[in-house]
Coordinates of C-alpha atoms in Angstrom, one line a residue:
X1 CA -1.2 -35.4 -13.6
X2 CA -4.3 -32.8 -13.4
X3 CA -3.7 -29.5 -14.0
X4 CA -4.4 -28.3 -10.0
X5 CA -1.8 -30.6 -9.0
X6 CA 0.4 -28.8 -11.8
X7 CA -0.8 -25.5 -10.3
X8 CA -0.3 -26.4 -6.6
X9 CA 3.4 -27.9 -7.6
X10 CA 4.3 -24.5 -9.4
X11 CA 3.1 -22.8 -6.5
X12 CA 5.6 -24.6 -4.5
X13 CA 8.3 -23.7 -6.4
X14 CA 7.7 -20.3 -6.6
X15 CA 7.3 -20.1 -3.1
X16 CA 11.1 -21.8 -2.3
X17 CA 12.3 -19.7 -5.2
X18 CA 10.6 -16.4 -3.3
X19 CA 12.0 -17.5 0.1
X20 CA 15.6 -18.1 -1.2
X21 CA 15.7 -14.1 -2.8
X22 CA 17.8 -12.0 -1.1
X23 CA 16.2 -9.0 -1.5
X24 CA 12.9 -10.3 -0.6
X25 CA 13.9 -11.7 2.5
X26 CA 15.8 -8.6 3.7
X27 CA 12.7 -6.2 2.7
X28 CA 10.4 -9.4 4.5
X29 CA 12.5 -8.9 7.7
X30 CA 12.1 -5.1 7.8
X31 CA 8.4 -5.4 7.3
X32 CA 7.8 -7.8 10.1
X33 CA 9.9 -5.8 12.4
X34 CA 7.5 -2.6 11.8
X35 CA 4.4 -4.8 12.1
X36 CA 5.5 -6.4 15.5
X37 CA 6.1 -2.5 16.1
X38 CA 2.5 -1.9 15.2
X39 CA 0.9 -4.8 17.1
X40 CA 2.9 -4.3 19.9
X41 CA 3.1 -0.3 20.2
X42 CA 1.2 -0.1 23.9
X43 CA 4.2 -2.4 25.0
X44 CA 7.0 -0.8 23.1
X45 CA 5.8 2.8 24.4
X46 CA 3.5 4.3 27.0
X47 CA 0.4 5.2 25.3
X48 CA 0.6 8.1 28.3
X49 CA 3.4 9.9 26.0
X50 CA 1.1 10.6 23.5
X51 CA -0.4 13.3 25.6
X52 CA 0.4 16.7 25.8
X53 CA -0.4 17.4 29.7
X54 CA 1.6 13.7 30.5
X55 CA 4.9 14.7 28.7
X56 CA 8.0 14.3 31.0
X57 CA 11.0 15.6 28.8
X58 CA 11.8 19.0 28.1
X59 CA 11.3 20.8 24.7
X60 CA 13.2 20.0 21.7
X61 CA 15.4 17.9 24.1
X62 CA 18.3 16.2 21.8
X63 CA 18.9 12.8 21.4
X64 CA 19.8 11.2 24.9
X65 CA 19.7 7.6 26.7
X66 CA 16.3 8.7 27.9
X67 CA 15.2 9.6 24.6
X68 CA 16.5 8.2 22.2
X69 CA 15.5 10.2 19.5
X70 CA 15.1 13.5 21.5
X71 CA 11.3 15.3 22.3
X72 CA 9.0 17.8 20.3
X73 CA 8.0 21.0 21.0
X74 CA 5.8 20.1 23.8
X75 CA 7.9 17.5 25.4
X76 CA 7.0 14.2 24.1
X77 CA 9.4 11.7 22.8
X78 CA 9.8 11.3 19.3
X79 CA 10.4 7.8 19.6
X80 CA 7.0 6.9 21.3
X81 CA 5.2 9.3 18.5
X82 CA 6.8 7.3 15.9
X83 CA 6.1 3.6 17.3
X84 CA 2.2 4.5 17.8
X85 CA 2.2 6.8 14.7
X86 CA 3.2 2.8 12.9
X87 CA -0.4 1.6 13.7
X88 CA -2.4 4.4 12.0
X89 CA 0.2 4.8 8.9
X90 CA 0.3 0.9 7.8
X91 CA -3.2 0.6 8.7
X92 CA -4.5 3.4 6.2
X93 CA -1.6 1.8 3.8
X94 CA -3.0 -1.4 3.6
X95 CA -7.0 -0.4 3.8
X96 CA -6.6 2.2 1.2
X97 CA -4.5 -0.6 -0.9
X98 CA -7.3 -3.2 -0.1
X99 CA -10.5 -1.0 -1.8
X100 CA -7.3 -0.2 -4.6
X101 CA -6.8 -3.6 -5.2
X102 CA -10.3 -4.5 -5.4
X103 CA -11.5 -1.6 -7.7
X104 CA -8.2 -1.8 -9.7
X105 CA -9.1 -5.8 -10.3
X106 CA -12.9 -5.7 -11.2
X107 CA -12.9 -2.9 -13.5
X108 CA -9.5 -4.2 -15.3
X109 CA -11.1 -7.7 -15.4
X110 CA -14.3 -6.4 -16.8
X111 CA -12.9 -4.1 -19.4
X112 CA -10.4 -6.8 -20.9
X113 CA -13.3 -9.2 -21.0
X114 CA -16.1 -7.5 -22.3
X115 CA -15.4 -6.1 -26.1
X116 CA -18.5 -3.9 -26.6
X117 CA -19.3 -0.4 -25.4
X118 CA -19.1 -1.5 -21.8
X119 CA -15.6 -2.9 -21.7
X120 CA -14.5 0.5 -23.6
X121 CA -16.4 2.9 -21.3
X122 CA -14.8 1.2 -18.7
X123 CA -11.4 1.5 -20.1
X124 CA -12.0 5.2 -20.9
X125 CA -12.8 5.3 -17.2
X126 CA -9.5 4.0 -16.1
X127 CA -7.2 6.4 -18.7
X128 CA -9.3 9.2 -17.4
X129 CA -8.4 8.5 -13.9
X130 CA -4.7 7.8 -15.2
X131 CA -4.3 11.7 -16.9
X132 CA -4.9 13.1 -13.9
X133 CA -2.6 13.9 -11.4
X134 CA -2.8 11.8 -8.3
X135 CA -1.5 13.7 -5.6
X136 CA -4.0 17.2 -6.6
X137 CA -7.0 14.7 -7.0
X138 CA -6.5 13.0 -3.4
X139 CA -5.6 16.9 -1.9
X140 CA -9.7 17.7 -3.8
X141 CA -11.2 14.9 -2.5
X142 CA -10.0 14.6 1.0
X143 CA -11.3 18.8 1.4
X144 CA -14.6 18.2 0.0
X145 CA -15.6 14.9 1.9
X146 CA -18.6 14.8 4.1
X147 CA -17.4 16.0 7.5
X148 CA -19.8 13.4 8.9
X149 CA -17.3 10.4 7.9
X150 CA -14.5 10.0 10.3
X151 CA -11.2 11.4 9.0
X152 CA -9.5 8.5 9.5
X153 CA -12.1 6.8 7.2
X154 CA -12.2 9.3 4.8
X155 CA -8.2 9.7 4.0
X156 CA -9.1 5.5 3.3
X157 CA -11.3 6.1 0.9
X158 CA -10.0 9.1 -1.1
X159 CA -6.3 7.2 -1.1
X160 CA -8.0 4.0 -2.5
X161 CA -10.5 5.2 -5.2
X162 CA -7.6 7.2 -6.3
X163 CA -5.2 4.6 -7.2
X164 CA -6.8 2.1 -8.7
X165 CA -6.1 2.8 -12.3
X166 CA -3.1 1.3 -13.2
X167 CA -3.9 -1.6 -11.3
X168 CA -7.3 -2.1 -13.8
X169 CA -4.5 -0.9 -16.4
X170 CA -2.3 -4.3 -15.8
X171 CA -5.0 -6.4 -15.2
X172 CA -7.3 -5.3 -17.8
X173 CA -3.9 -6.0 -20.2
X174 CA -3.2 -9.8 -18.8
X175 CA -7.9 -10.8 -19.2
X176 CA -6.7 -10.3 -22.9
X177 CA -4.4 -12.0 -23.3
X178 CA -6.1 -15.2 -21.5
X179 CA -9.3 -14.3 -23.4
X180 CA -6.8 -15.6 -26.4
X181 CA -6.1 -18.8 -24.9
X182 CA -7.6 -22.2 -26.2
X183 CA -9.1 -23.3 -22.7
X184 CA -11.9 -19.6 -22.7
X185 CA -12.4 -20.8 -25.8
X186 CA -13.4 -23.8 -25.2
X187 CA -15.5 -23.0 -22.1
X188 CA -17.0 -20.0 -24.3
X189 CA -17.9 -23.3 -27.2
X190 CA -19.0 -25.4 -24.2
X191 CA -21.6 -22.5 -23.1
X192 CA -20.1 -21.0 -20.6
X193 CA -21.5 -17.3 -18.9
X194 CA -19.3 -14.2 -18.8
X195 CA -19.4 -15.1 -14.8
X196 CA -17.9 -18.3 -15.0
X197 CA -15.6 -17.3 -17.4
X198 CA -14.5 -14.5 -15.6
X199 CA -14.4 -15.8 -11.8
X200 CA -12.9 -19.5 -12.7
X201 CA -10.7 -18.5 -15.8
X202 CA -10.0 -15.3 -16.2
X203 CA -9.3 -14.0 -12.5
X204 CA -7.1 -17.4 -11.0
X205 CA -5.2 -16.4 -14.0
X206 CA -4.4 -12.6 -12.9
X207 CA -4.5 -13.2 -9.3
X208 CA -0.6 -13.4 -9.3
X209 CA -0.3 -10.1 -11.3
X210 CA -2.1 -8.9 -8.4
X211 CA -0.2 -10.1 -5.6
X212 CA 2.8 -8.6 -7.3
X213 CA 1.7 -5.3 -8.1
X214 CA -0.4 -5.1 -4.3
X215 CA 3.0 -4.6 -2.4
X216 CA 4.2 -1.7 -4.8
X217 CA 0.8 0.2 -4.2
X218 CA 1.1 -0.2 -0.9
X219 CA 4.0 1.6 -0.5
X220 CA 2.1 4.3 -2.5
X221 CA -0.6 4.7 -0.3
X222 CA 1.8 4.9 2.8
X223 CA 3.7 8.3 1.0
X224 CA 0.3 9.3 0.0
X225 CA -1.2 8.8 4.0
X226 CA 1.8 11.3 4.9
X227 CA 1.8 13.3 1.9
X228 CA -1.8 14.4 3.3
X229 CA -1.5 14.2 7.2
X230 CA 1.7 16.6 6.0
X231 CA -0.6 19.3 4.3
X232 CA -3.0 18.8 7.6
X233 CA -5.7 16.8 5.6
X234 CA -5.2 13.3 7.8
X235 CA -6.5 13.1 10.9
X236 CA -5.5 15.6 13.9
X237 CA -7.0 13.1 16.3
X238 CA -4.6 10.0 15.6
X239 CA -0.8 10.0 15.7
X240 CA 0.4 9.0 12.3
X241 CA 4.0 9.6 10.8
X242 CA 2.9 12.4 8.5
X243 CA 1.2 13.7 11.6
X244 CA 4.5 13.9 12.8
X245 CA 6.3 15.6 10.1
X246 CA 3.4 18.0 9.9
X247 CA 3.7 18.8 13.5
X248 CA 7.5 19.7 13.3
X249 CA 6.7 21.6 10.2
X250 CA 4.6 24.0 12.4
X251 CA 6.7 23.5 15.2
X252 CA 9.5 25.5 14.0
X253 CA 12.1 22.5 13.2
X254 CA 14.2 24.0 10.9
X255 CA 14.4 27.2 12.5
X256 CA 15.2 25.7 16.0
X257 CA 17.3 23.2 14.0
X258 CA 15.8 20.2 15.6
X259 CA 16.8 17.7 13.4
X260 CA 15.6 14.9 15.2
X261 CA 12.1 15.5 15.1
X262 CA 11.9 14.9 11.5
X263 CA 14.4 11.9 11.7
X264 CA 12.3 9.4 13.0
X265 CA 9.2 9.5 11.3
X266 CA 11.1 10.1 8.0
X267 CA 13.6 7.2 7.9
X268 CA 10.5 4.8 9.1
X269 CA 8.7 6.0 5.5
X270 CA 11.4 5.6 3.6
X271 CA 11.9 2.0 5.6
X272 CA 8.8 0.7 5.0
X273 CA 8.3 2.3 1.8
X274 CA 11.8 0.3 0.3
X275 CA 10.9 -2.9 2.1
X276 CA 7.3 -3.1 0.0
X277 CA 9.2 -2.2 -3.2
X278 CA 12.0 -4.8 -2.4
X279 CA 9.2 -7.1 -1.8
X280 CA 7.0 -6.0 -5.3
X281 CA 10.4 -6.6 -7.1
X282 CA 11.0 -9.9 -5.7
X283 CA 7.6 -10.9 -6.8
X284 CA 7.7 -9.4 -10.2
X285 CA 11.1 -11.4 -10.8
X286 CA 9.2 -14.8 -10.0
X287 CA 6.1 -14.7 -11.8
X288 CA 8.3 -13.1 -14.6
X289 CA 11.4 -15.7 -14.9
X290 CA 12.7 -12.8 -17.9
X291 CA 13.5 -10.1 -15.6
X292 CA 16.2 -12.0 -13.6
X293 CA 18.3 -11.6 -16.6
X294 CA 18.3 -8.1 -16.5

């Protein structure tokens, strides 16, 4: 039997083994429901609610059959904010996770592979990114970026080149230990480049350490998104949950005791944000059979 057929057959079975995990089906289920949310939003809720001058409810209305989970200060339901303010949060979550992913694998890969002075400036790189502290370092750079580049595009970018490092951590961790195994050394003996060694060896071999830890970042870009459209640094333009909490902040909530207007947007983080980590875990239990038994 060759060894893709091997590799496709494990795949399999990892895949019915994924599938039949309770807690990854049950954070699956929440996740679809939030992206049909997302892709559907214009259907779900009147795009016309988003705007001040169209509101229809009162302010600070309470909870009622009309709106379900009451209006802000200016009128608008809560419930429409929150099911367009899905599109922008999950977006930013999984573009900011993408360039994450990306940076977090090349330097890793490269770091672990190459033993000279490169590989260890590059893995001085990553622990310097790793000292220091995440949440200050995205505040920094999302104040000083170029007001030319779209906000939107700009909370992206700062959320993904700042999280990167432990992903290059793990990965750079797994290239050595398959820098160790007989088949690099053989392709190294039969002349093969770093390139090859890297792109046909090295990286099918992390990819799955990848997958595993991409739904656990993701969930830390989405608190970072709101932790930033909180403190005002997101985008004023675009509705997104931390937009929300940002705008009941100001608004007053907890001295009108509006409780409702913080609900919403706050049990759909903490939704989403368990439903990736269920996911991650789920993941992390199949590619490593040990932590079952735990």
């Amino acid at each position: 039997m060759s060894a893709g057929s091997v590799q496709r057959r494990s795949g399999r079975s990892g895949w019915r083994r994924l599938l039949r995990d309770g807690e990854f089906r049950s954070g699956a289920i929440v996740l679809v429901l939030f992206g049909l949310v997302a892709i559907f939003a214009d259907l779900l809720a009147d795009p016309d609610g988003l705007s001040v001058v169209k509101a229809t409810g009162g302010a600070l209305e309470p909870p009622s059959w009309q709106y379900l989970l009451g209006t802000d200060a200016d009128g608008r339901s809560v419930l429409t904010l929150v099911v367009h303010g899905t599109q922008i949060t999950l977006l930013v979550g999984l573009a900011a996770t993408l360039i994450s992913m990306v940076l977090g694998t090349v330097i890793g890969v490269m770091s672990g592979h190459f033993t000279g002075v490169g590989g260890g400036l590059l893995n001085r790189f990553t622990e310097w990114f790793l000292v220091i502290p995440y949440l200050p370092l995205a505040i920094v750079l999302a104040t000083v970026f170029p007001p030319q580049v779209p906000k939107l595009l700009a909370v992206i970018i700062v959320i993904g080149v700042t999280s990167w490092s432990s992903t290059a951590r793990l990965v750079r961790a797994q290239t050595m230990a398959v820098a160790a195994r007989p088949y690099l050394e053989r392709a190294r003996a039969l002349g093969a480049g770093h390139w090859h060694q890297m792109t046909r060896h090295v990286l099918p071999n992390v990819m799955p350490l990848v997958l595993a830890n991409t739904t656990l970042t993701v969930s830390i870009a989405i608190i970072a998104e709101t932790s930033l459209s909180f403190l005002g640094l997101g985008d004023p333009l675009r509705i997104s949950w931390g937009r929300v909490l940002d705008m009941a902040y100001s608004g007053g909530v907890i001295s009108q005791g509006a409780w409702w207007w913080v609900l919403g947007p706050g049990v759909a983080v903490v939704l989403v944000v368990r439903a990736f980590n269920m996911c991650g875990r789920a993941l992390e239990r199949i590619l490593d059979p040990r932590l079952e038994a735990r």
